Coordinates of C-alpha atoms in Angstrom, one line a residue:
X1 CA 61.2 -63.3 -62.5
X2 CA 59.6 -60.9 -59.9
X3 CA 61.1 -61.5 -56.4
X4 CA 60.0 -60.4 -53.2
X5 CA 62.9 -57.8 -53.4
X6 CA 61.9 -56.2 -56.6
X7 CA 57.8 -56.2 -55.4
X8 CA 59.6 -54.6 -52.0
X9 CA 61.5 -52.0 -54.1
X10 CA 58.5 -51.2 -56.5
X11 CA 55.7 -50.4 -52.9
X12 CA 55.7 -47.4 -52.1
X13 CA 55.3 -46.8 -48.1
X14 CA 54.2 -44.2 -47.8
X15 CA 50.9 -45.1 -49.8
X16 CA 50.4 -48.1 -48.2
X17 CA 50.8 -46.5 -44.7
X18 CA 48.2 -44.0 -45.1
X19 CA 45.8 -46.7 -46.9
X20 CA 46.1 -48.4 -43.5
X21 CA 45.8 -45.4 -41.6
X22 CA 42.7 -44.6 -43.6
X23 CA 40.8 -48.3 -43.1
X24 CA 41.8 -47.9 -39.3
X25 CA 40.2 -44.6 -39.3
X26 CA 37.3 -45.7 -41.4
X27 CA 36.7 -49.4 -39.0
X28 CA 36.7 -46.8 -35.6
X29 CA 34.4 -44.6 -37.3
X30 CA 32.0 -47.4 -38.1
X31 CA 32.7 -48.6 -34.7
X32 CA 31.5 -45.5 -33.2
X33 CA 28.2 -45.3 -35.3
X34 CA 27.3 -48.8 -34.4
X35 CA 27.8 -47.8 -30.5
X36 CA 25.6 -45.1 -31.0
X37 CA 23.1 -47.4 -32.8
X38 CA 23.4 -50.2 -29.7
X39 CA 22.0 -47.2 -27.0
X40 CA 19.7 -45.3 -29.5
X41 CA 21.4 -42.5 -29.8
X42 CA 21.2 -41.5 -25.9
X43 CA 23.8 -38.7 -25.4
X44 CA 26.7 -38.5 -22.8
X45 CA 30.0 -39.4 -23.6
X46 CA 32.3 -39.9 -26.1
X47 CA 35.6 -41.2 -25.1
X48 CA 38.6 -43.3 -26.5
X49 CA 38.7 -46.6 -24.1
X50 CA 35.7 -48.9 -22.3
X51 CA 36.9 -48.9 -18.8
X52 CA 37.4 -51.9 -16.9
X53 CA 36.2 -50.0 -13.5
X54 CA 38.5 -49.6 -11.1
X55 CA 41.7 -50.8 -13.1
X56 CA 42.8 -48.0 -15.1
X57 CA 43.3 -44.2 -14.4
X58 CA 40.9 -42.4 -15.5
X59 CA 40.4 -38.9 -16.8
X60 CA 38.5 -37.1 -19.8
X61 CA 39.9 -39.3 -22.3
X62 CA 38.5 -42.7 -19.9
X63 CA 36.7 -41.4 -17.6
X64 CA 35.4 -44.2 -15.8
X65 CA 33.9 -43.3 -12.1
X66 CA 36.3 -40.4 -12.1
X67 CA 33.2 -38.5 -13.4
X68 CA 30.3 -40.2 -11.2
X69 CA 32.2 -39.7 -8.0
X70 CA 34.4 -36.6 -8.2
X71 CA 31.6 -34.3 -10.4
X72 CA 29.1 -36.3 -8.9
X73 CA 25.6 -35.2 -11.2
X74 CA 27.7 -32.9 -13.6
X75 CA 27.8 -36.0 -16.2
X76 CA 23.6 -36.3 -15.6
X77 CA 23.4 -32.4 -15.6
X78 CA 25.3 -32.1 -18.5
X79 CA 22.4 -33.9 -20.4
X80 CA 19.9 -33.2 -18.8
X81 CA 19.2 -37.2 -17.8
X82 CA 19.3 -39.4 -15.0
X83 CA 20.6 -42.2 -17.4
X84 CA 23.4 -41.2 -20.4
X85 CA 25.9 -43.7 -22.3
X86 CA 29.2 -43.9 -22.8
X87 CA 30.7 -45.0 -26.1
X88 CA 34.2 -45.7 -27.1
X89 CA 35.8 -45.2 -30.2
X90 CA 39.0 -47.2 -30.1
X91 CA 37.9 -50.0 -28.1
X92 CA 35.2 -51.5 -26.0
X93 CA 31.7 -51.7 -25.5
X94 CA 29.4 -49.4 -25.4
X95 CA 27.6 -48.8 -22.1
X96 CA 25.0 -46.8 -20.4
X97 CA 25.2 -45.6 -16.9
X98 CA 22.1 -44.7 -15.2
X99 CA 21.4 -43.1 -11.3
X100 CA 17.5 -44.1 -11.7
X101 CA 16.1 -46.5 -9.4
X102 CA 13.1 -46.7 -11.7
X103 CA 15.8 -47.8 -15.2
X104 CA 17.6 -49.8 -12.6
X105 CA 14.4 -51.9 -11.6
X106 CA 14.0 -52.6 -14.9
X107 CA 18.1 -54.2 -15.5
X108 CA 17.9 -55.8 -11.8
X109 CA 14.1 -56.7 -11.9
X110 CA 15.3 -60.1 -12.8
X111 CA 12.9 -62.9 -13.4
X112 CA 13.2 -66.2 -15.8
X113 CA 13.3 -64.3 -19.2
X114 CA 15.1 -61.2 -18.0
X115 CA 17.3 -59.9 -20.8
X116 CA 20.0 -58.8 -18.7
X117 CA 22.7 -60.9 -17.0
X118 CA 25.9 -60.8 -15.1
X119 CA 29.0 -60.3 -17.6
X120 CA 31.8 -62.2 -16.4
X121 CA 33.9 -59.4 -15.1
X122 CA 31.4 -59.0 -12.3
X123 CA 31.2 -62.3 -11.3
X124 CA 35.1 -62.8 -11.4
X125 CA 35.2 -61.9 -7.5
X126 CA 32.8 -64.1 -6.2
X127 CA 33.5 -67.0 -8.6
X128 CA 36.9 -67.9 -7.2
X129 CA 36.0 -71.1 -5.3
X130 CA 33.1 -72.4 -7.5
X131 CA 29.9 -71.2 -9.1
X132 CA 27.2 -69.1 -6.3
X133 CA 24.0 -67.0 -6.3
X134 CA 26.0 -64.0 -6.9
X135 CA 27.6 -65.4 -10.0
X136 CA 25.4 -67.1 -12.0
X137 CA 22.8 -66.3 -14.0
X138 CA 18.7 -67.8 -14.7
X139 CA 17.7 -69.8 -14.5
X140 CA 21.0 -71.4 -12.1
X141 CA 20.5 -68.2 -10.1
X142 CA 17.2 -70.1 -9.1
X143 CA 18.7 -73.2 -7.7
X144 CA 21.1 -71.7 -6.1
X145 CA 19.0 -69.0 -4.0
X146 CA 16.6 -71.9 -3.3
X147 CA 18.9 -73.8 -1.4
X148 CA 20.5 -70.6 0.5
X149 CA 16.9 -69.5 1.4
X150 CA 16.5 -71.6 4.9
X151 CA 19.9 -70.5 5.9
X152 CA 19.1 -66.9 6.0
X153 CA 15.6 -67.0 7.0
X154 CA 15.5 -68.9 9.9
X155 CA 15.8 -66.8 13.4
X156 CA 18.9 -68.7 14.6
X157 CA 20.4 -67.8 12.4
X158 CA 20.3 -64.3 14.0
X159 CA 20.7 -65.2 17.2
X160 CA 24.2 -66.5 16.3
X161 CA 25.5 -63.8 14.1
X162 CA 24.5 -61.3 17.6
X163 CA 26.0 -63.6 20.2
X164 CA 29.1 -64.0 17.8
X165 CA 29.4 -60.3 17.2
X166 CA 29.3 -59.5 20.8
X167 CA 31.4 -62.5 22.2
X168 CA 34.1 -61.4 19.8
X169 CA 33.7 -57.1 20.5
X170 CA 34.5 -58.2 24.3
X171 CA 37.7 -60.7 23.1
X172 CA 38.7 -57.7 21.5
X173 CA 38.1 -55.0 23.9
X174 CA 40.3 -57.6 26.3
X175 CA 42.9 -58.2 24.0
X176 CA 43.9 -55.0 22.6
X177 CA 43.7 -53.6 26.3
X178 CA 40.8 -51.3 26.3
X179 CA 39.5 -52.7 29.3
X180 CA 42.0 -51.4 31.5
X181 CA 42.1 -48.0 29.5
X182 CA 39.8 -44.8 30.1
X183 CA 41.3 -43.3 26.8
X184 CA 42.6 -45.6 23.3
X185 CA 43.9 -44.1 20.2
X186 CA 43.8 -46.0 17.3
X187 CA 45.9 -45.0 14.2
X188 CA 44.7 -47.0 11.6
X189 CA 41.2 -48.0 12.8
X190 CA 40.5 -50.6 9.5
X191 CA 43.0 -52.8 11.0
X192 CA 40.6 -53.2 13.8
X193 CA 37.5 -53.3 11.7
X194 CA 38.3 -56.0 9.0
X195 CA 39.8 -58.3 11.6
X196 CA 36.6 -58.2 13.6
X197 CA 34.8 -58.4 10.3
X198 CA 36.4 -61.5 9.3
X199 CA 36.3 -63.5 13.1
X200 CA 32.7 -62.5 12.9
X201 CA 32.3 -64.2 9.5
X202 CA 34.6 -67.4 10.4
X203 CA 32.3 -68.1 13.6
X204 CA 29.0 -67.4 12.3
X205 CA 29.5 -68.4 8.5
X206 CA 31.9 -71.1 9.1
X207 CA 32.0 -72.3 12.7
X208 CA 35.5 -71.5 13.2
X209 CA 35.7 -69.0 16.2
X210 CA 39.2 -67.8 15.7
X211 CA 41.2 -66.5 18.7
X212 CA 41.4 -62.5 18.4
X213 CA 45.1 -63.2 19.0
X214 CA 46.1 -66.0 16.5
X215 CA 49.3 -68.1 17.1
X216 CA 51.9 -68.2 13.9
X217 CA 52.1 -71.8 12.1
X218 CA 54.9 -74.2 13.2
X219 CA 57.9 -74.7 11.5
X220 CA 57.0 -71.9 8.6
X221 CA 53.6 -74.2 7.6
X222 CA 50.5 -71.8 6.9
X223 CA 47.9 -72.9 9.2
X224 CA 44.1 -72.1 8.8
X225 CA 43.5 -69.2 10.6
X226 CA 46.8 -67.4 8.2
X227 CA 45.5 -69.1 5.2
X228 CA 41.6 -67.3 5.8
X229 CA 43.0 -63.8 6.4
X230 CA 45.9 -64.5 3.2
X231 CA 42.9 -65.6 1.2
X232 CA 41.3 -62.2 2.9
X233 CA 43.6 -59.8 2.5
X234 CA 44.8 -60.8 -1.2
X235 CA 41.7 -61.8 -2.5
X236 CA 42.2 -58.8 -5.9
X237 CA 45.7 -61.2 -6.6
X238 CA 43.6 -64.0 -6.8
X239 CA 40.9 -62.8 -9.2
X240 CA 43.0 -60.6 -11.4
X241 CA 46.5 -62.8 -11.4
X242 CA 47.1 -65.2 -14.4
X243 CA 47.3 -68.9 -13.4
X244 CA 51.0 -68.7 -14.9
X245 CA 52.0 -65.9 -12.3
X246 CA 50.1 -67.7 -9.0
X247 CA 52.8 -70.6 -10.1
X248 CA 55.9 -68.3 -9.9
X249 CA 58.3 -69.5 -7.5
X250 CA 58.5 -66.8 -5.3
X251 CA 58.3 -66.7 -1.7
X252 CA 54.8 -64.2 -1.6
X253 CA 53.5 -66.3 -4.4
X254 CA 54.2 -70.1 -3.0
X255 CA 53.0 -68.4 0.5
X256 CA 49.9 -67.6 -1.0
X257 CA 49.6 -70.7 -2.9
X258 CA 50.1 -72.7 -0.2
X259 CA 47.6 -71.1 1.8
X260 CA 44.4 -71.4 -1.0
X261 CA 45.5 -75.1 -0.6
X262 CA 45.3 -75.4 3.1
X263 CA 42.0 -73.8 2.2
X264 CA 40.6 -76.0 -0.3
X265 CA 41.5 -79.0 1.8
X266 CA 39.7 -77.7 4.9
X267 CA 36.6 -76.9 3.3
X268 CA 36.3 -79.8 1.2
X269 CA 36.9 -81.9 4.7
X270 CA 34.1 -79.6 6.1
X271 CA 31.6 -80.7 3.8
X272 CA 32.2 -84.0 3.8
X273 CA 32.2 -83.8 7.9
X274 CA 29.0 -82.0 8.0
X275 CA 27.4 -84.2 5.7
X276 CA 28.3 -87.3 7.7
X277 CA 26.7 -86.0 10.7
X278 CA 23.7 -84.7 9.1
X279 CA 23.0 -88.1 7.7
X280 CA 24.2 -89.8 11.0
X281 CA 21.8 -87.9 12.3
X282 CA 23.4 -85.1 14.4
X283 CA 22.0 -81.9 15.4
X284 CA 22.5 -79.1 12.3
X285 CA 25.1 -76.5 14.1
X286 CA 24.0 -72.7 13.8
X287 CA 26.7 -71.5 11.5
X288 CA 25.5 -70.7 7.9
X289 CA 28.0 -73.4 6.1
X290 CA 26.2 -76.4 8.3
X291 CA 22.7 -74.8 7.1
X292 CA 23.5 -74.6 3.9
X293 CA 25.0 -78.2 3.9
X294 CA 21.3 -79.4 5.2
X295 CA 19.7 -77.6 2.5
X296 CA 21.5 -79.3 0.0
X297 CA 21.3 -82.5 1.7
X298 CA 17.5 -82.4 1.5
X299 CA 17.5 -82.0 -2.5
X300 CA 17.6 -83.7 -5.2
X301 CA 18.6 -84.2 -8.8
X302 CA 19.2 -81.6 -11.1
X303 CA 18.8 -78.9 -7.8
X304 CA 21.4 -80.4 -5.6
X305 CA 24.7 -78.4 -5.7
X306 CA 28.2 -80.0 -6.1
X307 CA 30.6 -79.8 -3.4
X308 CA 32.6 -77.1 -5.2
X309 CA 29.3 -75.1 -5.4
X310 CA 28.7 -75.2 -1.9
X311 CA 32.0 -73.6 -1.0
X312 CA 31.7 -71.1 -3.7
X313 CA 28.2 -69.8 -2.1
X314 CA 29.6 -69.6 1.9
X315 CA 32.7 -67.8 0.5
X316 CA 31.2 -65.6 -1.8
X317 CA 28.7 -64.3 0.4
X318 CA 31.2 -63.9 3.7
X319 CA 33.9 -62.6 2.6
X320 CA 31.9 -60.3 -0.1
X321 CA 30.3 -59.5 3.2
X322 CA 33.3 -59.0 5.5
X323 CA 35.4 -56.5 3.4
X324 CA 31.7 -53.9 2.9
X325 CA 31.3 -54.5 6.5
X326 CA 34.8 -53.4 7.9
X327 CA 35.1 -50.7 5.3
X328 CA 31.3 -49.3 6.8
X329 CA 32.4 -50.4 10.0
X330 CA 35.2 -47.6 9.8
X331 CA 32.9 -45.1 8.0
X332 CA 30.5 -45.1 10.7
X333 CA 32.5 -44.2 13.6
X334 CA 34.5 -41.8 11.2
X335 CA 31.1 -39.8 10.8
X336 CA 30.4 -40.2 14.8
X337 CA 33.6 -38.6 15.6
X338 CA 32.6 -35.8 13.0
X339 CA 28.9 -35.4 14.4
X340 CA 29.1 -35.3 18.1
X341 CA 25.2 -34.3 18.1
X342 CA 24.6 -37.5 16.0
X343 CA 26.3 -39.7 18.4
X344 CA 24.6 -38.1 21.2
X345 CA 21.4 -38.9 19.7
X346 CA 22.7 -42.4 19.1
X347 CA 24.1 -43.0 22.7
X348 CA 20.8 -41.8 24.1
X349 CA 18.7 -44.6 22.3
X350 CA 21.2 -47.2 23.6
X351 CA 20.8 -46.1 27.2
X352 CA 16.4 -46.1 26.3
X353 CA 16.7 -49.8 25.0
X354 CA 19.3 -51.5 27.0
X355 CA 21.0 -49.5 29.7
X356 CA 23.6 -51.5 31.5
X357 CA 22.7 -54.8 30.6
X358 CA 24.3 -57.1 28.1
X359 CA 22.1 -56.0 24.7
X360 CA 20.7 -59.4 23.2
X361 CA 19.0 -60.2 19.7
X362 CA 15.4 -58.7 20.9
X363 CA 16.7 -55.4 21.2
X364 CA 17.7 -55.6 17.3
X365 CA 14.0 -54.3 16.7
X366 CA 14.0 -52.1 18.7
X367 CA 17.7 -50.1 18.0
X368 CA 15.7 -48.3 15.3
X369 CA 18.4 -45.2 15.5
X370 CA 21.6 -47.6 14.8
X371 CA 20.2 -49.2 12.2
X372 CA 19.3 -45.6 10.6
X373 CA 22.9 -44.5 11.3
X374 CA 24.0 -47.6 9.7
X375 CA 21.8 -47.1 6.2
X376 CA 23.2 -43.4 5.9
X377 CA 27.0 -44.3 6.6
X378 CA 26.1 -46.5 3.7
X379 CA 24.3 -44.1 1.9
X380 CA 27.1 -42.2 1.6
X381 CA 29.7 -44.4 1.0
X382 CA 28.6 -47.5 -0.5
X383 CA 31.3 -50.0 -0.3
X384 CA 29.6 -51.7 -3.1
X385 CA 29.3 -48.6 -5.0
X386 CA 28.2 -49.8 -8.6
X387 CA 26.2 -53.1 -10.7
X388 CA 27.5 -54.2 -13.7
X389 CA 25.1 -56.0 -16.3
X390 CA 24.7 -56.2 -19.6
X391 CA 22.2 -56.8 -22.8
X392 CA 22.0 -60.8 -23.6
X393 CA 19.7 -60.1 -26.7
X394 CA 18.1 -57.5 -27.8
X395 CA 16.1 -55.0 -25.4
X396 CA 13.9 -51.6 -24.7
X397 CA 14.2 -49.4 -21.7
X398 CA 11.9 -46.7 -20.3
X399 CA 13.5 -43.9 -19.5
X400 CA 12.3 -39.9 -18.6
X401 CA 10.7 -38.0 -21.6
X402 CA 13.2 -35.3 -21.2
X403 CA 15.4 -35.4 -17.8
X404 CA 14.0 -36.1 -14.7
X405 CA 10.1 -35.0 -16.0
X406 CA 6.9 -37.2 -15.7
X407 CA 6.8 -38.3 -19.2
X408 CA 8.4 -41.2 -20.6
X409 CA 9.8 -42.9 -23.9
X410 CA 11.6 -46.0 -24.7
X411 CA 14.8 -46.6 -26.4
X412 CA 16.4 -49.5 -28.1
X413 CA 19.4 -51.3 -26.6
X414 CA 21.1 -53.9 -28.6
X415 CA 22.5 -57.2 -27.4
X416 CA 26.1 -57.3 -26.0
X417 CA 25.8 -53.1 -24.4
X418 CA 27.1 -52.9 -21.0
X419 CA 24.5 -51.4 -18.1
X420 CA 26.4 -49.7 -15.2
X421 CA 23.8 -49.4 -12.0
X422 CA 25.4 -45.9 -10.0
X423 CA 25.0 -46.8 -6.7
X424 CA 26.8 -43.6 -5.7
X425 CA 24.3 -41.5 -7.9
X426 CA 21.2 -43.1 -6.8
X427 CA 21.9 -42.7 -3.4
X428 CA 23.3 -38.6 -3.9
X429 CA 19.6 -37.9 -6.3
X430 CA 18.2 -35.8 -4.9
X431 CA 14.8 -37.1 -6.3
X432 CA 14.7 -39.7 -3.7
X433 CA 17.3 -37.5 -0.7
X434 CA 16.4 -34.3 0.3
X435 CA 19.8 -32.3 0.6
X436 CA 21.2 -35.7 -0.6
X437 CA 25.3 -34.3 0.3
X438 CA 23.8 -34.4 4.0
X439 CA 24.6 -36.7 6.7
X440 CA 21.4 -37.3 8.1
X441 CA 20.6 -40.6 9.7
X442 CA 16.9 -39.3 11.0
X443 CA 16.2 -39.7 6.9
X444 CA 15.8 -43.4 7.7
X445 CA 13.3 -43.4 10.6
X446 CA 10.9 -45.3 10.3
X447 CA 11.8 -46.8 6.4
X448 CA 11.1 -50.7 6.5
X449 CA 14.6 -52.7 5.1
X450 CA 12.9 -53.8 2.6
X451 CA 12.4 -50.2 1.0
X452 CA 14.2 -49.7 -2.7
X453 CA 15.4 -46.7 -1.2
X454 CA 17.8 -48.9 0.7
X455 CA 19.8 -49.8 -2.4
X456 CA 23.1 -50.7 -1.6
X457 CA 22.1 -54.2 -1.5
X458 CA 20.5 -54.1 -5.1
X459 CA 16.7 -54.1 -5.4
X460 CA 14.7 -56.8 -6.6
X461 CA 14.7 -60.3 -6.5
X462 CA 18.9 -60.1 -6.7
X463 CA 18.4 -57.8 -3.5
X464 CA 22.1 -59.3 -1.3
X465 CA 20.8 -62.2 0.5
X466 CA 23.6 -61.5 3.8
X467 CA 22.3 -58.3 4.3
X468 CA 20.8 -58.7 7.4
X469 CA 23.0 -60.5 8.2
X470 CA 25.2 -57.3 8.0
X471 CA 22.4 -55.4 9.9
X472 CA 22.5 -57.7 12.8
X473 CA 26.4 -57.4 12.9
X474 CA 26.7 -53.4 12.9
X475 CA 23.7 -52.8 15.1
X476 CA 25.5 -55.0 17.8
X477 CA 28.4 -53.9 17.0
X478 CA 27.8 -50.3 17.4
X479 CA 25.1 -51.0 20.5
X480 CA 28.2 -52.1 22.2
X481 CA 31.0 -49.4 21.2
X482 CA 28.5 -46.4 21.2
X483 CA 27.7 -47.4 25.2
X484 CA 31.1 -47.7 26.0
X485 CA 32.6 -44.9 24.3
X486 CA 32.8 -41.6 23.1
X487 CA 34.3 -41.2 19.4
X488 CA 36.4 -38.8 18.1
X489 CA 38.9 -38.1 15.2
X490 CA 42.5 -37.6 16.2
X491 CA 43.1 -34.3 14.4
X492 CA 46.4 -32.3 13.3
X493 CA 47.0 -29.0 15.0
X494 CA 44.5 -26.5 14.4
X495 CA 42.3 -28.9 11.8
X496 CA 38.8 -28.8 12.2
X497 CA 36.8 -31.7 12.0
X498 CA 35.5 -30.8 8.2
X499 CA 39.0 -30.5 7.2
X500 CA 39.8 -33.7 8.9
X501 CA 36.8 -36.0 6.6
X502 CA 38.2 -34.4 3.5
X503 CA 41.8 -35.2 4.2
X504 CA 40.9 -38.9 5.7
X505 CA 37.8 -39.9 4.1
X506 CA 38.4 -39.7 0.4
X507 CA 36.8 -42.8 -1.3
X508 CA 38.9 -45.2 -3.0
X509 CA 37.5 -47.1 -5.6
X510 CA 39.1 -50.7 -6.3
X511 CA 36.6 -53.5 -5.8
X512 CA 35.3 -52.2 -3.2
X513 CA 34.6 -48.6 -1.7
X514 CA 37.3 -47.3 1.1
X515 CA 38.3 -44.6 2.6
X516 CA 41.7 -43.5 3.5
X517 CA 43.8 -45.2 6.5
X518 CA 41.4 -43.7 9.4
X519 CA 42.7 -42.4 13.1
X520 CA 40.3 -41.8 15.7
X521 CA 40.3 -41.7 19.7
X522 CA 37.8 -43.4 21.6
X523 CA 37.1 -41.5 25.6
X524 CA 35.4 -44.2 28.1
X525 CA 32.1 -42.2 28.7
X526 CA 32.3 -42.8 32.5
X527 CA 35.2 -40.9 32.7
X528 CA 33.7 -38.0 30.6
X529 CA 30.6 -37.9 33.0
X530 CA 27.9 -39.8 31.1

């Protein structure tokens, strides 16, 4: 009788080993080939892992946006192209990653039979609370966008995202004693800028104007205005953490729990308020939530949105909002500090448009200057610095004939390859920027917002529906702070001010773009003589 013990005794392991080996080798290599196949062939590189961007460490074996940020064009260069893939051999997708605004239209372009979609890793952020315009796909997308429309298209809307913004800059000024100060350093300027990014968003998203100094909960209790900044400041631990470890029973964890819960109660209660008083009759409020809430209201059937849906939308599109909008906040007064000319030029059109009088929405039009300075902070650090898509069937792109010449060919991509959008690279191609490494705000005189140039905000019919919303914010914002006061960086003995951006503004690439823990000084301009 053969036994298990006399078939063990009789294998040899070594064989067997290396016949494993071998079919391992032999599945990667064939893995490999078929990546090549999915993006025709396109060169770039070769590397062992997919990267989940953002996640890992990256190098030359997974290189991630180690190559698109630190070497900038060297990966197009290399090749000779605008757009190159990437293809793992051990594991992952293959992908292509392109700095063309003409390949991107053609991902982004949208419309009903687009064959490109969201994957799921990019819609993970915004999909915490329910489903939203910047997570689903057609033809969803189209119900959803629908119903936002009126909310971000109507005037008021404007009016109360630049009365909020400039209420909250003088609660601020007051509370962190500025007003009685001719001089204010500021170590860590984010903390300043995501806190007013967030009050801004509460009030003019939400309704909730929440005190610049907010009072602790009683008796240990998370209260509302803790739960929003928790929900805030942790929202990576949300999205990334495993249900299992949110239910841990630790004190950070059951804090944190305890606070999504407070939050999920009070906007479920907010719905069903708002809806009340809409069909009782009541005048709409101004705030982006009660619009939205109307919207809905006025629909029917199949293009109504659930309740969780209409959360989902309002938090995607604030808080996505109030993280870029701090982190550009900060990056914009970094560069003034850097630029004294710039802000000169800056203060001058403040003085032109609204001299000593409180600046109201009218002026937005005509702050032509601020809004420029605004686009090329962005420019050149885009806090949303990339777009994720990829192939839902079968597909042809149309890319340069060879590099960045006039002639053209098109190239098979197969169904399930990844599509990486460089915001960083289009907006440092010098095709579309002359000098592109340049800050330069006069670049955007006179460009219309709705230019592709302006591509932070995606292009197309995607295009980010809050983002004038942002404009409105920042050019109030810095209308009131550039008036006020003079900018500069708080420096280490004998470091110049080039020296000080490459120590302090070094991107950081998470989920969003950042830049290292900023200090600068702000000098009342009366005192200086202006």
């Amino acid at each position: 009788m053969v036994t298990y013990d006399t078939l063990a005794a009789n294998v040899d392991w070594r064989i067997a080993g290396s016949t494993l080996l071998l079919f391992f080798i032999v599945s990667r290599v064939l893995k490999f080939i078929r990546g090549l196949k999915a993006v025709s062939w396109l060169p770039g590189l070769r590397t062992a892992l997919e990267q989940p961007e953002g996640l890992l460490p990256t190098g030359r074996w997974n290189p991630g946006l180690y190559l698109i940020w630190n070497e900038r064009f060297t990966l197009y260069q290399k090749w000779n192209s605008e757009t190159v893939s990437i293809v793992p051999f051990l594991t992952g997708k293959p992908a292509i990653y392109t700095s063309s605004l003409e390949v991107t239209r053609q991902i982004v372009g949208g419309g009903p039979k687009s064959a490109w979609v969201k994957p799921e890793l990019s819609s993970r952020a915004t999909n915490i609370w329910g489903d939203n315009v910047l997570s689903t796909n057609n033809p969803e997308w189209r119900k959803h966008r629908r119903i936002l429309g009126p909310a971000f298209t109507q005037t008021s809307t404007y009016v109360h995202v630049w009365s909020t913004t400039h209420r909250i800059y003088h609660e601020m000024t007051a509370s962190e004693g500025w007003d009685a100060s001719d001089e204010v350093e500021i170590q860590v300027l984010q903390k300043l800028t995501t806190k007013f990014a967030l009050n801004v968003i509460l009030a003019s998203g939400f309704g909730i104007a929440l005190p610049w100094d907010t009072p602790p909960g009683q008796g240990g209790e998370v209260n509302l205005q803790q739960a929003l900044r928790a929900f805030a400041d942790n929202v990576t631990y949300f999205i990334f953490a495993p249900e299992w470890v949110q239910r841990l029973p630790f004190p950070w964890f059951k804090k944190l729990a305890a606070g999504r819960r407070v939050l999920a109660e009070y906007m479920r209660s907010q719905v069903e308020e708002r809806r009340a008083e809409i069909r009782g009759g009541a005048e709409v409020k101004s705030d982006v939530f009660s619009l939205l809430v109307r919207a809905n209201e006025e629909e029917e059937g199949k293009l109504k949105l659930s309740d969780t849906e209409v959360i989902g939308n309002v938090f995607s599109l604030m808080f996505a909002g109030h993280e870029t909008t701090a982190h550009t906040f900060s990056v914009v007064l970094g560069l003034l500090g850097i630029y004294p000319d710039v802000q000169q030029e800056m203060y001058e059109e403040v003085i032109n448009v609204v001299g000593n009088r409180d600046p109201v929405y009218d002026d937005f039009g005509k702050l032509q200057k601020i809004l420029a300075l605004f686009y090329e902070s962005v420019r050149l650090y885009p806090s949303a610095y990339m777009l994720l898509r990829q192939a839902a069937e079968d597909t042809v792109l149309t890319i340069p004939e060879d590099g960045w010449g006039p002639g053209t060919r098109s190239i098979a991509i197969e169904k399930g390859t990844q599509a990486v959008i460089d915001i960083v690279g289009i907006q440092l191609n010098p095709r579309y920027f002359t000098d592109p490494e340049k800050f330069d705000p006069s670049r955007w005189y006179g460009v219309s917002s709705d230019s592709e140039t302006v591509s932070a905000w995606s292009i197309g019919p995607r295009t980010c529906i809050g983002r004038k919303f942002a404009f409105v914010e920042a050019v109030c914002f810095l209308t009131l702070l550039i008036r006020e006061w003079y900018v500069e960086p708080i420096m280490k003995p004998g470091e110049t001010t080039a020296e000080w951006r490459e120590r302090i503004m070094v991107p950081k690439l998470m989920i969003t773009l950042s830049v290292g823990n900023m200090p600068i000084r702000l000098k009342r301009r009366a005192s200086r003589g202006q």
